[in-house]
Amino acid sequence: MKFRFLIIFFITFQAASSQVGGERIYNFLNIPTSAAQAALGGEILTIKDDVNQPLWNPATISRYMDNHVGVNYVNYLADVNMGSVTFAHLVNRRFGTLHELGP
């Protein structure tokens, strides 16, 4: 009985530990689109007034980004092109700031 329990436990543990997500799927989401983010080595750092920063850290959306626009274009090897347009607008002090991303 104990032997069966151990076998079932190890099979379940092996199946549960093999589910590592985000390492090989959708790697294009890890490509930095802004020049400042790429210059920092792709690390997710907090830059206060950068309108592109909420793409990596949504907690940085603030009222200081009101009416800021960011336009980015990245040309990688093998004809991989990526562009983005970001805009932040302060609706009012009570509602907060909206941050939009366009392809």
PDB file of C-alpha atoms in Angstrom:
ATOM      1  CA  MET A   1       0.000   0.000   0.000  1.00  0.00           C
ATOM      2  CA  LYS A   2       2.799   2.418   0.869  1.00  0.00           C
ATOM      3  CA  PHE A   3       4.630   1.509  -2.322  1.00  0.00           C
ATOM      4  CA  ARG A   4       1.576   2.370  -4.460  1.00  0.00           C
ATOM      5  CA  PHE A   5       1.155   5.644  -2.626  1.00  0.00           C
ATOM      6  CA  LEU A   6       4.786   6.561  -3.297  1.00  0.00           C
ATOM      7  CA  ILE A   7       4.484   5.742  -6.990  1.00  0.00           C
ATOM      8  CA  ILE A   8       1.310   7.818  -7.344  1.00  0.00           C
ATOM      9  CA  PHE A   9       2.916  10.660  -5.382  1.00  0.00           C
ATOM     10  CA  PHE A  10       6.035  10.759  -7.571  1.00  0.00           C
ATOM     11  CA  ILE A  11       4.044  10.553 -10.811  1.00  0.00           C
ATOM     12  CA  THR A  12       1.849  13.426  -9.681  1.00  0.00           C
ATOM     13  CA  PHE A  13       4.842  15.462  -8.504  1.00  0.00           C
ATOM     14  CA  GLN A  14       6.667  14.905 -11.802  1.00  0.00           C
ATOM     15  CA  ALA A  15       3.653  16.013 -13.848  1.00  0.00           C
ATOM     16  CA  ALA A  16       3.131  19.101 -11.697  1.00  0.00           C
ATOM     17  CA  SER A  17       6.765  20.195 -11.811  1.00  0.00           C
ATOM     18  CA  SER A  18       7.038  19.895 -15.587  1.00  0.00           C
ATOM     19  CA  GLN A  19       4.613  22.759 -16.191  1.00  0.00           C
ATOM     20  CA  VAL A  20       7.030  25.676 -16.466  1.00  0.00           C
ATOM     21  CA  GLY A  21       5.332  28.439 -18.389  1.00  0.00           C
ATOM     22  CA  GLY A  22       6.593  31.460 -20.248  1.00  0.00           C
ATOM     23  CA  GLU A  23      10.070  30.292 -21.138  1.00  0.00           C
ATOM     24  CA  ARG A  24       9.669  29.270 -24.773  1.00  0.00           C
ATOM     25  CA  ILE A  25       6.182  30.375 -25.764  1.00  0.00           C
ATOM     26  CA  TYR A  26       5.491  33.912 -26.986  1.00  0.00           C
ATOM     27  CA  ASN A  27       9.123  35.027 -26.772  1.00  0.00           C
ATOM     28  CA  PHE A  28       8.331  37.988 -29.017  1.00  0.00           C
ATOM     29  CA  LEU A  29       6.606  39.608 -26.026  1.00  0.00           C
ATOM     30  CA  ASN A  30       9.993  39.901 -24.322  1.00  0.00           C
ATOM     31  CA  ILE A  31      11.441  42.076 -27.114  1.00  0.00           C
ATOM     32  CA  PRO A  32      11.936  45.625 -25.819  1.00  0.00           C
ATOM     33  CA  THR A  33      10.193  48.116 -28.095  1.00  0.00           C
ATOM     34  CA  SER A  34      11.481  51.388 -26.668  1.00  0.00           C
ATOM     35  CA  ALA A  35      15.038  52.598 -27.057  1.00  0.00           C
ATOM     36  CA  ALA A  36      15.335  53.434 -23.357  1.00  0.00           C
ATOM     37  CA  GLN A  37      14.249  49.947 -22.349  1.00  0.00           C
ATOM     38  CA  ALA A  38      16.660  48.343 -24.815  1.00  0.00           C
ATOM     39  CA  ALA A  39      19.510  50.567 -23.601  1.00  0.00           C
ATOM     40  CA  LEU A  40      18.879  49.379 -20.048  1.00  0.00           C
ATOM     41  CA  GLY A  41      19.423  45.821 -21.196  1.00  0.00           C
ATOM     42  CA  GLY A  42      15.777  44.821 -21.293  1.00  0.00           C
ATOM     43  CA  GLU A  43      15.513  44.869 -17.513  1.00  0.00           C
ATOM     44  CA  ILE A  44      12.218  46.001 -16.052  1.00  0.00           C
ATOM     45  CA  LEU A  45      13.197  49.146 -14.213  1.00  0.00           C
ATOM     46  CA  THR A  46      10.972  51.965 -13.105  1.00  0.00           C
ATOM     47  CA  ILE A  47      11.385  55.166 -15.083  1.00  0.00           C
ATOM     48  CA  LYS A  48       8.962  57.765 -13.767  1.00  0.00           C
ATOM     49  CA  ASP A  49       8.057  59.908 -16.773  1.00  0.00           C
ATOM     50  CA  ASP A  50       8.538  57.434 -19.631  1.00  0.00           C
ATOM     51  CA  VAL A  51       5.243  56.803 -21.426  1.00  0.00           C
ATOM     52  CA  ASN A  52       6.559  53.428 -22.656  1.00  0.00           C
ATOM     53  CA  GLN A  53       7.246  52.083 -19.160  1.00  0.00           C
ATOM     54  CA  PRO A  54       3.638  50.944 -18.429  1.00  0.00           C
ATOM     55  CA  LEU A  55       4.054  48.260 -21.079  1.00  0.00           C
ATOM     56  CA  TRP A  56       6.303  46.411 -18.613  1.00  0.00           C
ATOM     57  CA  ASN A  57       5.075  47.812 -15.314  1.00  0.00           C
ATOM     58  CA  PRO A  58       1.473  49.104 -15.321  1.00  0.00           C
ATOM     59  CA  ALA A  59       1.928  50.489 -11.807  1.00  0.00           C
ATOM     60  CA  THR A  60       3.961  53.387 -13.249  1.00  0.00           C
ATOM     61  CA  ILE A  61       0.925  55.021 -14.890  1.00  0.00           C
ATOM     62  CA  SER A  62       0.627  58.429 -13.257  1.00  0.00           C
ATOM     63  CA  ARG A  63      -0.806  61.890 -13.851  1.00  0.00           C
ATOM     64  CA  TYR A  64       2.632  63.138 -14.934  1.00  0.00           C
ATOM     65  CA  MET A  65       2.266  61.226 -18.219  1.00  0.00           C
ATOM     66  CA  ASP A  66      -0.658  63.392 -19.334  1.00  0.00           C
ATOM     67  CA  ASN A  67      -0.657  63.929 -23.129  1.00  0.00           C
ATOM     68  CA  HIS A  68       2.655  62.150 -23.687  1.00  0.00           C
ATOM     69  CA  VAL A  69       3.121  60.167 -26.887  1.00  0.00           C
ATOM     70  CA  GLY A  70       5.733  57.509 -27.582  1.00  0.00           C
ATOM     71  CA  VAL A  71       6.446  56.189 -31.086  1.00  0.00           C
ATOM     72  CA  ASN A  72       8.837  53.257 -31.431  1.00  0.00           C
ATOM     73  CA  TYR A  73      10.107  51.179 -34.328  1.00  0.00           C
ATOM     74  CA  VAL A  74      12.478  48.220 -34.035  1.00  0.00           C
ATOM     75  CA  ASN A  75      14.120  46.477 -36.992  1.00  0.00           C
ATOM     76  CA  TYR A  76      15.652  43.145 -36.004  1.00  0.00           C
ATOM     77  CA  LEU A  77      17.546  40.596 -38.027  1.00  0.00           C
ATOM     78  CA  ALA A  78      15.723  38.311 -40.482  1.00  0.00           C
ATOM     79  CA  ASP A  79      13.156  40.977 -41.403  1.00  0.00           C
ATOM     80  CA  VAL A  80      11.481  41.086 -38.010  1.00  0.00           C
ATOM     81  CA  ASN A  81       9.918  44.536 -37.703  1.00  0.00           C
ATOM     82  CA  MET A  82       7.991  45.794 -34.720  1.00  0.00           C
ATOM     83  CA  GLY A  83       6.381  49.130 -34.042  1.00  0.00           C
ATOM     84  CA  SER A  84       4.273  50.614 -31.291  1.00  0.00           C
ATOM     85  CA  VAL A  85       2.547  53.859 -30.423  1.00  0.00           C
ATOM     86  CA  THR A  86       1.683  54.673 -26.827  1.00  0.00           C
ATOM     87  CA  PHE A  87      -0.378  57.538 -25.469  1.00  0.00           C
ATOM     88  CA  ALA A  88      -1.365  58.584 -21.963  1.00  0.00           C
ATOM     89  CA  HIS A  89      -4.215  60.934 -21.120  1.00  0.00           C
ATOM     90  CA  LEU A  90      -5.378  62.200 -17.737  1.00  0.00           C
ATOM     91  CA  VAL A  91      -9.191  61.935 -17.756  1.00  0.00           C
ATOM     92  CA  ASN A  92      -9.605  63.703 -14.416  1.00  0.00           C
ATOM     93  CA  ARG A  93      -7.992  63.491 -10.998  1.00  0.00           C
ATOM     94  CA  ARG A  94     -10.729  61.268  -9.643  1.00  0.00           C
ATOM     95  CA  PHE A  95     -10.740  58.695 -12.496  1.00  0.00           C
ATOM     96  CA  GLY A  96      -7.028  58.707 -13.275  1.00  0.00           C
ATOM     97  CA  THR A  97      -4.882  58.321 -16.344  1.00  0.00           C
ATOM     98  CA  LEU A  98      -5.622  56.096 -19.332  1.00  0.00           C
ATOM     99  CA  HIS A  99      -2.716  54.504 -21.144  1.00  0.00           C
ATOM    100  CA  GLU A 100      -3.315  53.238 -24.678  1.00  0.00           C
ATOM    101  CA  LEU A 101      -1.129  51.110 -26.900  1.00  0.00           C
ATOM    102  CA  GLY A 102      -1.542  50.873 -30.653  1.00  0.00           C
ATOM    103  CA  PRO A 103       0.110  48.366 -32.968  1.00  0.00           C
TER     104      PRO A 103
END
